[in-house]
Amino acid sequence: MKNNASILNKKQSFLQQIFMSPMVLCILMMILLPAVTTECSDAKYKILALQHQVFGSYTAAYKGFLKGLDDSDIRGMVSVENYNAEKNMAILEGKIKDIKEKNSFDLLFTMGTQSTKKASDIIQNIPIVFTVVGSPVNSGIISNWKSSGSNVTGIATPNQVLKGITQIYELSKFTKIGITYLKGSPSHEAVLSQIKAMCKKNGIKFIYDGFSLTKGNGDSLSNDEIRFNLKKSLDTVLPQVDAMYVQASGTYEKNFYLFRNAFKKHQTPSFGDPIYIKKGIIVGIGVNDYAFGQQAAEYAVKILKGTPPSALPMDTGTKFSILVNLEAAQMVQLDPLLLMPIMNSADAIYQKITE
């Protein structure tokens, strides 16, 4: 019995040595999670995915990016790390400076305006591919959609929000539209000016109200202060409009229950970025972040193989989604028949508010 136990222990020890070895672990990671972060010493390319906060659009884009790499011909040759600064801009800037100094990554994949702007301002020695940037021109990231003339490129759609609002207008013919926006946000303020022009052209009444996320001295507002300002802004706009558009924002996503409560209180139909479709907007219309992440991966592969970022145009994001939530419509007593033209064009129809 003792001999059998000794033999068994030796076999277990031998198997542990094999399967816990770094090389075997790397191979297993490549097989089971081929596009997820690995520390394989034999990875040919190293990519850092960079974001300044947790946000549904970034999550979708990152998943799409990993899938795009997994579907490419460099599958298993790439190590991808993800860094989230958790809204701390000082930490984000420090991380980017450290990346520049160490120069240990072959490419940066940036998600959102904040991380992309910081990275492009500081780093010129590493290629950068971005997505989920509402207005890269207005943000000062690029000046020419066809070529940045630098180490930066990405996947975006010029005037993407305006295109979505125009589609909804053509289907529903609203006469008064409202938004609340974040003052100081390049993408939100770009959308504001675009909607103003669109409403003026079509004779639509446009009601808007904005607030900042910071105090006069630059300090961030508390969560309670942000929620107070958001609720006040919604109660200012919603009584005056027959449709409300909700822009993409991590702050809005985190506090979407305030939007939902206000829509119900004022019985106002809503539409906006698709990330809110499960949270309580009636129509989600906008870019498909997952698909944009996949396209960003295609650009990353081309760059890693030698194509200069400046040779890749940035206005190539074309995949739009139209989603409908029937419970959200019922919440504001909107006649489902009025949604039929939109539902006929929808990619998916949701029955419930689930988040």
C-alpha positions as a Markdown table, in Angstrom:
| # | Residue | x | y | z |
|---|---|---|---|---|
| 1 | Met | 0.0 | 0.0 | 0.0 |
| 2 | Lys | 2.8 | 2.4 | 0.9 |
| 3 | Asn | 4.6 | 1.6 | -2.4 |
| 4 | Asn | 1.4 | 2.3 | -4.3 |
| 5 | Ala | 0.9 | 5.6 | -2.4 |
| 6 | Ser | 4.5 | 6.6 | -3.1 |
| 7 | Ile | 4.1 | 5.8 | -6.8 |
| 8 | Leu | 0.9 | 7.8 | -6.9 |
| 9 | Asn | 2.5 | 10.8 | -5.2 |
| 10 | Lys | 5.4 | 10.7 | -7.6 |
| 11 | Lys | 3.0 | 10.7 | -10.6 |
| 12 | Gln | 1.0 | 13.6 | -9.1 |
| 13 | Ser | 4.3 | 15.5 | -8.6 |
| 14 | Phe | 5.4 | 14.8 | -12.1 |
| 15 | Leu | 2.1 | 15.9 | -13.6 |
| 16 | Gln | 2.1 | 19.1 | -11.5 |
| 17 | Gln | 5.6 | 19.9 | -12.7 |
| 18 | Ile | 4.5 | 19.5 | -16.3 |
| 19 | Phe | 1.2 | 21.3 | -16.2 |
| 20 | Met | 2.4 | 24.1 | -13.9 |
| 21 | Ser | 5.4 | 24.9 | -16.1 |
| 22 | Pro | 5.3 | 28.4 | -17.7 |
| 23 | Met | 5.4 | 27.1 | -21.2 |
| 24 | Val | 2.5 | 24.6 | -20.8 |
| 25 | Leu | 0.5 | 27.3 | -19.1 |
| 26 | Cys | 1.1 | 29.6 | -22.0 |
| 27 | Ile | 0.0 | 27.0 | -24.5 |
| 28 | Leu | -3.1 | 26.3 | -22.4 |
| 29 | Met | -3.9 | 30.0 | -22.2 |
| 30 | Met | -3.6 | 30.3 | -26.0 |
| 31 | Ile | -5.9 | 27.4 | -26.6 |
| 32 | Leu | -8.5 | 28.3 | -24.0 |
| 33 | Leu | -8.3 | 32.1 | -24.1 |
| 34 | Pro | -6.4 | 32.9 | -27.3 |
| 35 | Ala | -7.0 | 36.6 | -27.3 |
| 36 | Val | -7.0 | 37.3 | -23.6 |
| 37 | Thr | -4.1 | 38.9 | -21.7 |
| 38 | Thr | -1.2 | 36.5 | -21.4 |
| 39 | Glu | 2.3 | 36.8 | -20.2 |
| 40 | Cys | 3.8 | 34.3 | -22.7 |
| 41 | Ser | 7.5 | 35.0 | -23.1 |
| 42 | Asp | 7.3 | 34.0 | -26.7 |
| 43 | Ala | 4.5 | 36.4 | -27.7 |
| 44 | Lys | 5.8 | 38.3 | -30.8 |
| 45 | Tyr | 3.6 | 41.4 | -30.2 |
| 46 | Lys | 2.6 | 43.3 | -27.0 |
| 47 | Ile | -0.5 | 45.4 | -27.0 |
| 48 | Leu | -1.9 | 47.6 | -24.2 |
| 49 | Ala | -5.6 | 48.4 | -24.1 |
| 50 | Leu | -6.1 | 51.7 | -22.3 |
| 51 | Gln | -9.3 | 53.2 | -20.8 |
| 52 | His | -9.9 | 55.9 | -18.2 |
| 53 | Gln | -13.0 | 54.3 | -16.6 |
| 54 | Val | -15.4 | 51.4 | -16.7 |
| 55 | Phe | -18.0 | 52.0 | -19.3 |
| 56 | Gly | -20.3 | 49.7 | -21.3 |
| 57 | Ser | -19.1 | 50.9 | -24.7 |
| 58 | Tyr | -15.5 | 50.3 | -23.7 |
| 59 | Thr | -16.3 | 46.8 | -22.6 |
| 60 | Ala | -18.1 | 46.0 | -25.9 |
| 61 | Ala | -15.2 | 47.5 | -27.9 |
| 62 | Tyr | -12.6 | 45.6 | -26.0 |
| 63 | Lys | -14.4 | 42.3 | -26.4 |
| 64 | Gly | -14.7 | 43.1 | -30.2 |
| 65 | Phe | -11.0 | 43.9 | -30.3 |
| 66 | Leu | -10.0 | 40.6 | -28.7 |
| 67 | Lys | -12.3 | 38.7 | -31.0 |
| 68 | Gly | -10.8 | 40.5 | -34.0 |
| 69 | Leu | -7.3 | 39.5 | -32.9 |
| 70 | Asp | -8.5 | 36.0 | -32.3 |
| 71 | Asp | -9.9 | 35.8 | -35.8 |
| 72 | Ser | -6.7 | 37.2 | -37.4 |
| 73 | Asp | -3.7 | 35.4 | -38.8 |
| 74 | Ile | -1.5 | 36.5 | -35.8 |
| 75 | Arg | -3.7 | 34.6 | -33.3 |
| 76 | Gly | -1.6 | 33.3 | -30.5 |
| 77 | Met | 1.3 | 35.7 | -31.3 |
| 78 | Val | -0.2 | 38.6 | -29.3 |
| 79 | Ser | -0.1 | 39.5 | -25.6 |
| 80 | Val | -2.8 | 41.9 | -24.7 |
| 81 | Glu | -2.9 | 43.8 | -21.4 |
| 82 | Asn | -5.8 | 46.0 | -20.2 |
| 83 | Tyr | -5.3 | 49.1 | -18.0 |
| 84 | Asn | -8.2 | 51.0 | -16.4 |
| 85 | Ala | -7.3 | 54.3 | -14.6 |
| 86 | Glu | -10.7 | 54.3 | -12.8 |
| 87 | Lys | -11.4 | 57.9 | -13.5 |
| 88 | Asn | -8.2 | 59.2 | -12.0 |
| 89 | Met | -6.7 | 61.4 | -14.7 |
| 90 | Ala | -3.5 | 62.0 | -12.8 |
| 91 | Ile | -2.9 | 58.2 | -12.6 |
| 92 | Leu | -3.8 | 57.9 | -16.3 |
| 93 | Glu | -1.2 | 60.5 | -17.3 |
| 94 | Gly | 1.4 | 58.9 | -15.1 |
| 95 | Lys | 0.8 | 55.5 | -16.7 |
| 96 | Ile | 1.0 | 56.9 | -20.2 |
| 97 | Lys | 4.3 | 58.7 | -19.4 |
| 98 | Asp | 5.6 | 55.4 | -18.0 |
| 99 | Ile | 4.6 | 53.6 | -21.2 |
| 100 | Lys | 6.4 | 56.2 | -23.3 |
| 101 | Glu | 9.6 | 55.9 | -21.3 |
| 102 | Lys | 9.7 | 52.1 | -21.1 |
| 103 | Asn | 8.6 | 51.7 | -24.7 |
| 104 | Ser | 7.7 | 48.0 | -24.0 |
| 105 | Phe | 4.5 | 47.8 | -26.1 |
| 106 | Asp | 4.2 | 47.5 | -29.8 |
| 107 | Leu | 0.8 | 49.1 | -30.0 |
| 108 | Leu | -1.8 | 50.9 | -27.8 |
| 109 | Phe | -5.5 | 50.4 | -28.2 |
| 110 | Thr | -7.3 | 53.3 | -26.6 |
| 111 | Met | -11.0 | 53.5 | -25.8 |
| 112 | Gly | -12.7 | 56.8 | -25.2 |
| 113 | Thr | -11.8 | 60.4 | -25.7 |
| 114 | Gln | -9.9 | 60.9 | -22.4 |
| 115 | Ser | -7.4 | 58.0 | -22.8 |
| 116 | Thr | -7.0 | 58.6 | -26.5 |
| 117 | Lys | -6.3 | 62.3 | -26.1 |
| 118 | Lys | -3.8 | 61.8 | -23.3 |
| 119 | Ala | -2.0 | 59.1 | -25.1 |
| 120 | Ser | -1.8 | 60.9 | -28.4 |
| 121 | Asp | -0.6 | 64.1 | -26.7 |
| 122 | Ile | 2.2 | 62.3 | -24.9 |
| 123 | Ile | 3.3 | 59.3 | -27.0 |
| 124 | Gln | 4.7 | 59.6 | -30.5 |
| 125 | Asn | 6.9 | 56.5 | -30.5 |
| 126 | Ile | 4.2 | 53.8 | -30.3 |
| 127 | Pro | 1.3 | 53.3 | -32.7 |
| 128 | Ile | -2.1 | 54.2 | -31.3 |
| 129 | Val | -5.4 | 52.7 | -32.5 |
| 130 | Phe | -8.6 | 54.3 | -31.0 |
| 131 | Thr | -12.3 | 53.8 | -30.9 |
| 132 | Val | -15.4 | 54.9 | -28.9 |
| 133 | Val | -14.4 | 58.6 | -29.5 |
| 134 | Gly | -17.4 | 60.6 | -30.3 |
| 135 | Ser | -15.7 | 63.5 | -32.0 |
| 136 | Pro | -11.9 | 63.0 | -32.6 |
| 137 | Val | -11.6 | 66.2 | -34.6 |
| 138 | Asn | -13.4 | 68.4 | -32.0 |
| 139 | Ser | -11.4 | 66.7 | -29.3 |
| 140 | Gly | -8.1 | 67.7 | -31.0 |
| 141 | Ile | -7.0 | 64.1 | -31.5 |
| 142 | Ile | -7.0 | 64.4 | -35.3 |
| 143 | Ser | -7.6 | 67.2 | -37.8 |
| 144 | Asn | -8.0 | 65.1 | -41.0 |
| 145 | Trp | -10.3 | 62.0 | -41.1 |
| 146 | Lys | -8.3 | 60.5 | -43.9 |
| 147 | Ser | -4.8 | 60.7 | -42.3 |
| 148 | Ser | -3.6 | 61.8 | -38.9 |
| 149 | Gly | -0.1 | 62.3 | -40.3 |
| 150 | Ser | 1.2 | 60.8 | -37.1 |
| 151 | Asn | 1.3 | 57.6 | -35.1 |
| 152 | Val | -2.5 | 57.7 | -34.5 |
| 153 | Thr | -5.4 | 56.1 | -36.3 |
| 154 | Gly | -8.7 | 54.6 | -35.3 |
| 155 | Ile | -12.3 | 53.6 | -36.1 |
| 156 | Ala | -15.0 | 56.2 | -35.8 |
| 157 | Thr | -17.9 | 57.8 | -37.7 |
| 158 | Pro | -18.1 | 61.5 | -38.5 |
| 159 | Asn | -21.2 | 63.1 | -36.9 |
| 160 | Gln | -22.3 | 59.7 | -35.6 |
| 161 | Val | -24.9 | 61.0 | -33.2 |
| 162 | Leu | -26.4 | 63.4 | -35.7 |
| 163 | Lys | -26.8 | 60.6 | -38.2 |
| 164 | Gly | -28.7 | 58.6 | -35.6 |
| 165 | Ile | -31.0 | 61.5 | -34.6 |
| 166 | Thr | -31.6 | 62.2 | -38.3 |
| 167 | Gln | -32.7 | 58.6 | -38.8 |
| 168 | Ile | -35.1 | 58.8 | -35.9 |
| 169 | Tyr | -36.5 | 62.1 | -37.1 |
| 170 | Glu | -37.2 | 60.6 | -40.5 |
| 171 | Leu | -39.1 | 57.8 | -38.9 |
| 172 | Ser | -41.0 | 59.6 | -36.1 |
| 173 | Lys | -41.1 | 63.3 | -37.2 |
| 174 | Phe | -40.7 | 64.7 | -33.6 |
| 175 | Thr | -41.2 | 68.5 | -33.3 |
| 176 | Lys | -39.4 | 69.2 | -30.0 |
| 177 | Ile | -36.2 | 67.4 | -29.0 |
| 178 | Gly | -34.2 | 67.7 | -25.8 |
| 179 | Ile | -30.8 | 66.7 | -24.5 |
| 180 | Thr | -28.8 | 67.1 | -21.3 |
| 181 | Tyr | -25.1 | 67.3 | -21.9 |
| 182 | Leu | -21.8 | 67.4 | -19.9 |
| 183 | Lys | -20.1 | 70.9 | -20.1 |
| 184 | Gly | -16.5 | 70.6 | -21.0 |
| 185 | Ser | -16.9 | 67.3 | -22.8 |
| 186 | Pro | -15.6 | 67.7 | -26.4 |
| 187 | Ser | -17.9 | 65.0 | -27.8 |
| 188 | His | -21.0 | 66.3 | -26.0 |
| 189 | Glu | -20.4 | 69.9 | -27.0 |
| 190 | Ala | -19.8 | 68.8 | -30.6 |
| 191 | Val | -23.1 | 67.0 | -30.7 |
| 192 | Leu | -24.8 | 70.0 | -29.2 |
| 193 | Ser | -23.7 | 72.3 | -32.0 |
| 194 | Gln | -24.6 | 69.6 | -34.6 |
| 195 | Ile | -28.2 | 69.2 | -33.3 |
| 196 | Lys | -28.6 | 73.0 | -33.2 |
| 197 | Ala | -27.9 | 73.2 | -36.9 |
| 198 | Met | -30.0 | 70.2 | -37.7 |
| 199 | Cys | -33.0 | 71.5 | -35.8 |
| 200 | Lys | -32.7 | 75.0 | -37.3 |
| 201 | Lys | -32.7 | 73.4 | -40.8 |
| 202 | Asn | -35.8 | 71.3 | -40.1 |
| 203 | Gly | -37.8 | 73.8 | -38.0 |
| 204 | Ile | -37.5 | 71.6 | -34.9 |
| 205 | Lys | -37.5 | 73.2 | -31.4 |
| 206 | Phe | -34.4 | 72.2 | -29.5 |
| 207 | Ile | -34.2 | 72.3 | -25.7 |
| 208 | Tyr | -31.0 | 71.6 | -23.9 |
| 209 | Asp | -29.4 | 72.0 | -20.5 |
| 210 | Gly | -25.9 | 71.1 | -19.3 |
| 211 | Phe | -23.8 | 70.8 | -16.2 |
| 212 | Ser | -20.1 | 70.2 | -15.4 |
| 213 | Leu | -18.6 | 67.3 | -13.5 |
| 214 | Thr | -16.1 | 69.6 | -11.8 |
| 215 | Lys | -16.2 | 72.7 | -9.5 |
| 216 | Gly | -14.8 | 76.1 | -10.4 |
| 217 | Asn | -11.5 | 75.2 | -8.9 |
| 218 | Gly | -11.2 | 72.0 | -11.0 |
| 219 | Asp | -12.0 | 69.6 | -8.2 |
| 220 | Ser | -14.5 | 66.8 | -9.1 |
| 221 | Leu | -18.0 | 67.0 | -7.8 |
| 222 | Ser | -19.2 | 64.3 | -5.4 |
| 223 | Asn | -21.5 | 61.6 | -6.6 |
| 224 | Asp | -24.4 | 63.3 | -4.7 |
| 225 | Glu | -23.7 | 66.6 | -6.4 |
| 226 | Ile | -23.6 | 65.0 | -9.8 |
| 227 | Arg | -26.9 | 63.2 | -9.3 |
| 228 | Phe | -28.5 | 66.5 | -8.0 |
| 229 | Asn | -27.3 | 68.4 | -11.1 |
| 230 | Leu | -28.4 | 65.6 | -13.5 |
| 231 | Lys | -31.9 | 65.4 | -11.9 |
| 232 | Lys | -32.3 | 69.1 | -12.1 |
| 233 | Ser | -31.2 | 69.2 | -15.8 |
| 234 | Leu | -33.7 | 66.4 | -16.7 |
| 235 | Asp | -36.5 | 68.2 | -14.9 |
| 236 | Thr | -35.7 | 71.4 | -16.8 |
| 237 | Val | -35.7 | 69.8 | -20.3 |
| 238 | Leu | -38.2 | 67.0 | -20.3 |
| 239 | Pro | -41.4 | 69.0 | -19.6 |
| 240 | Gln | -40.7 | 71.0 | -22.8 |
| 241 | Val | -40.1 | 68.2 | -25.4 |
| 242 | Asp | -41.7 | 65.3 | -27.1 |
| 243 | Ala | -38.5 | 63.3 | -27.5 |
| 244 | Met | -35.3 | 63.0 | -25.5 |
| 245 | Tyr | -31.9 | 61.9 | -26.8 |
| 246 | Val | -29.4 | 60.4 | -24.3 |
| 247 | Gln | -25.7 | 60.7 | -25.3 |
| 248 | Ala | -23.1 | 58.1 | -24.4 |
| 249 | Ser | -21.5 | 58.8 | -21.0 |
| 250 | Gly | -20.1 | 56.8 | -18.1 |
| 251 | Thr | -21.8 | 59.2 | -15.7 |
| 252 | Tyr | -25.2 | 58.7 | -17.4 |
| 253 | Glu | -24.8 | 55.0 | -17.5 |
| 254 | Lys | -24.0 | 54.8 | -13.8 |
| 255 | Asn | -27.0 | 57.0 | -12.9 |
| 256 | Phe | -29.4 | 55.9 | -15.6 |
| 257 | Tyr | -32.2 | 55.2 | -13.0 |
| 258 | Leu | -32.5 | 59.0 | -12.8 |
| 259 | Phe | -33.3 | 59.2 | -16.6 |
| 260 | Arg | -35.7 | 56.3 | -16.3 |
| 261 | Asn | -37.5 | 57.9 | -13.3 |
| 262 | Ala | -37.7 | 61.2 | -15.2 |
| 263 | Phe | -39.0 | 59.6 | -18.4 |
| 264 | Lys | -41.8 | 58.0 | -16.4 |
| 265 | Lys | -42.6 | 61.1 | -14.4 |
| 266 | His | -42.8 | 63.4 | -17.5 |
| 267 | Gln | -44.1 | 60.6 | -19.9 |
| 268 | Thr | -41.4 | 61.5 | -22.4 |
| 269 | Pro | -40.3 | 59.0 | -25.2 |
| 270 | Ser | -36.6 | 58.5 | -25.3 |
| 271 | Phe | -33.9 | 57.4 | -27.6 |
| 272 | Gly | -30.1 | 57.4 | -27.5 |
| 273 | Asp | -26.9 | 55.3 | -27.5 |
| 274 | Pro | -27.6 | 51.6 | -27.7 |
| 275 | Ile | -25.8 | 51.0 | -24.4 |
| 276 | Tyr | -29.0 | 52.1 | -22.6 |
| 277 | Ile | -31.4 | 49.8 | -24.4 |
| 278 | Lys | -31.7 | 47.4 | -21.4 |
| 279 | Lys | -31.8 | 50.3 | -18.9 |
| 280 | Gly | -35.0 | 52.0 | -20.2 |
| 281 | Ile | -34.7 | 54.0 | -23.4 |
| 282 | Ile | -37.2 | 53.1 | -26.0 |
| 283 | Val | -34.9 | 53.2 | -29.1 |
| 284 | Gly | -31.2 | 52.7 | -29.0 |
| 285 | Ile | -29.5 | 53.9 | -32.2 |
| 286 | Gly | -25.8 | 54.4 | -32.8 |
| 287 | Val | -22.6 | 52.8 | -33.6 |
| 288 | Asn | -21.9 | 49.1 | -32.8 |
| 289 | Asp | -19.0 | 49.3 | -30.4 |
| 290 | Tyr | -18.3 | 45.6 | -30.6 |
| 291 | Ala | -18.0 | 45.8 | -34.4 |
| 292 | Phe | -15.8 | 48.9 | -34.1 |
| 293 | Gly | -13.6 | 47.0 | -31.7 |
| 294 | Gln | -13.2 | 44.2 | -34.3 |
| 295 | Gln | -12.3 | 46.8 | -37.0 |
| 296 | Ala | -9.8 | 48.3 | -34.6 |
| 297 | Ala | -8.2 | 44.9 | -34.3 |
| 298 | Glu | -7.9 | 44.7 | -38.1 |
| 299 | Tyr | -6.1 | 48.0 | -38.1 |
| 300 | Ala | -3.8 | 46.8 | -35.3 |
| 301 | Val | -2.9 | 43.7 | -37.2 |
| 302 | Lys | -2.0 | 45.8 | -40.3 |
| 303 | Ile | 0.1 | 48.2 | -38.2 |
| 304 | Leu | 2.0 | 45.3 | -36.5 |
| 305 | Lys | 2.8 | 43.9 | -40.0 |
| 306 | Gly | 4.2 | 47.3 | -41.1 |
| 307 | Thr | 1.5 | 49.6 | -42.3 |
| 308 | Pro | 2.0 | 53.1 | -40.9 |
| 309 | Pro | -1.0 | 54.4 | -38.8 |
| 310 | Ser | -1.1 | 57.5 | -41.0 |
| 311 | Ala | -2.0 | 55.4 | -44.0 |
| 312 | Leu | -5.2 | 54.1 | -42.4 |
| 313 | Pro | -8.3 | 56.5 | -42.6 |
| 314 | Met | -10.4 | 57.0 | -39.5 |
| 315 | Asp | -13.9 | 57.5 | -41.0 |
| 316 | Thr | -14.5 | 53.8 | -41.8 |
| 317 | Gly | -16.9 | 52.9 | -38.9 |
| 318 | Thr | -20.2 | 52.2 | -40.7 |
| 319 | Lys | -21.9 | 49.6 | -38.5 |
| 320 | Phe | -25.0 | 51.1 | -36.9 |
| 321 | Ser | -27.5 | 49.4 | -34.6 |
| 322 | Ile | -31.2 | 50.1 | -34.1 |
| 323 | Leu | -32.7 | 48.5 | -31.0 |
| 324 | Val | -36.2 | 48.8 | -29.5 |
| 325 | Asn | -37.4 | 48.2 | -25.9 |
| 326 | Leu | -41.2 | 47.6 | -25.6 |
| 327 | Glu | -41.4 | 47.9 | -21.8 |
| 328 | Ala | -39.7 | 51.3 | -22.0 |
| 329 | Ala | -42.4 | 52.4 | -24.5 |
| 330 | Gln | -45.1 | 51.0 | -22.2 |
| 331 | Met | -43.6 | 52.9 | -19.3 |
| 332 | Val | -44.4 | 56.3 | -20.9 |
| 333 | Gln | -47.6 | 55.0 | -22.5 |
| 334 | Leu | -46.3 | 55.3 | -26.0 |
| 335 | Asp | -48.6 | 53.6 | -28.6 |
| 336 | Pro | -46.7 | 50.6 | -30.0 |
| 337 | Leu | -48.2 | 51.4 | -33.4 |
| 338 | Leu | -46.1 | 54.6 | -33.5 |
| 339 | Leu | -43.0 | 52.4 | -33.2 |
| 340 | Met | -43.8 | 50.2 | -36.1 |
| 341 | Pro | -41.7 | 52.2 | -38.7 |
| 342 | Ile | -38.7 | 52.0 | -36.3 |
| 343 | Met | -39.4 | 48.3 | -35.4 |
| 344 | Asn | -39.4 | 47.4 | -39.0 |
| 345 | Ser | -35.8 | 48.7 | -39.2 |
| 346 | Ala | -34.7 | 47.3 | -35.9 |
| 347 | Asp | -31.8 | 44.9 | -35.4 |
| 348 | Ala | -33.4 | 43.6 | -32.2 |
| 349 | Ile | -36.5 | 44.1 | -30.1 |
| 350 | Tyr | -36.3 | 43.8 | -26.3 |
| 351 | Gln | -39.4 | 43.0 | -24.2 |
| 352 | Lys | -38.1 | 44.1 | -20.8 |
| 353 | Ile | -36.0 | 46.6 | -18.9 |
| 354 | Thr | -33.5 | 44.3 | -17.3 |
| 355 | Glu | -30.7 | 46.6 | -15.8 |
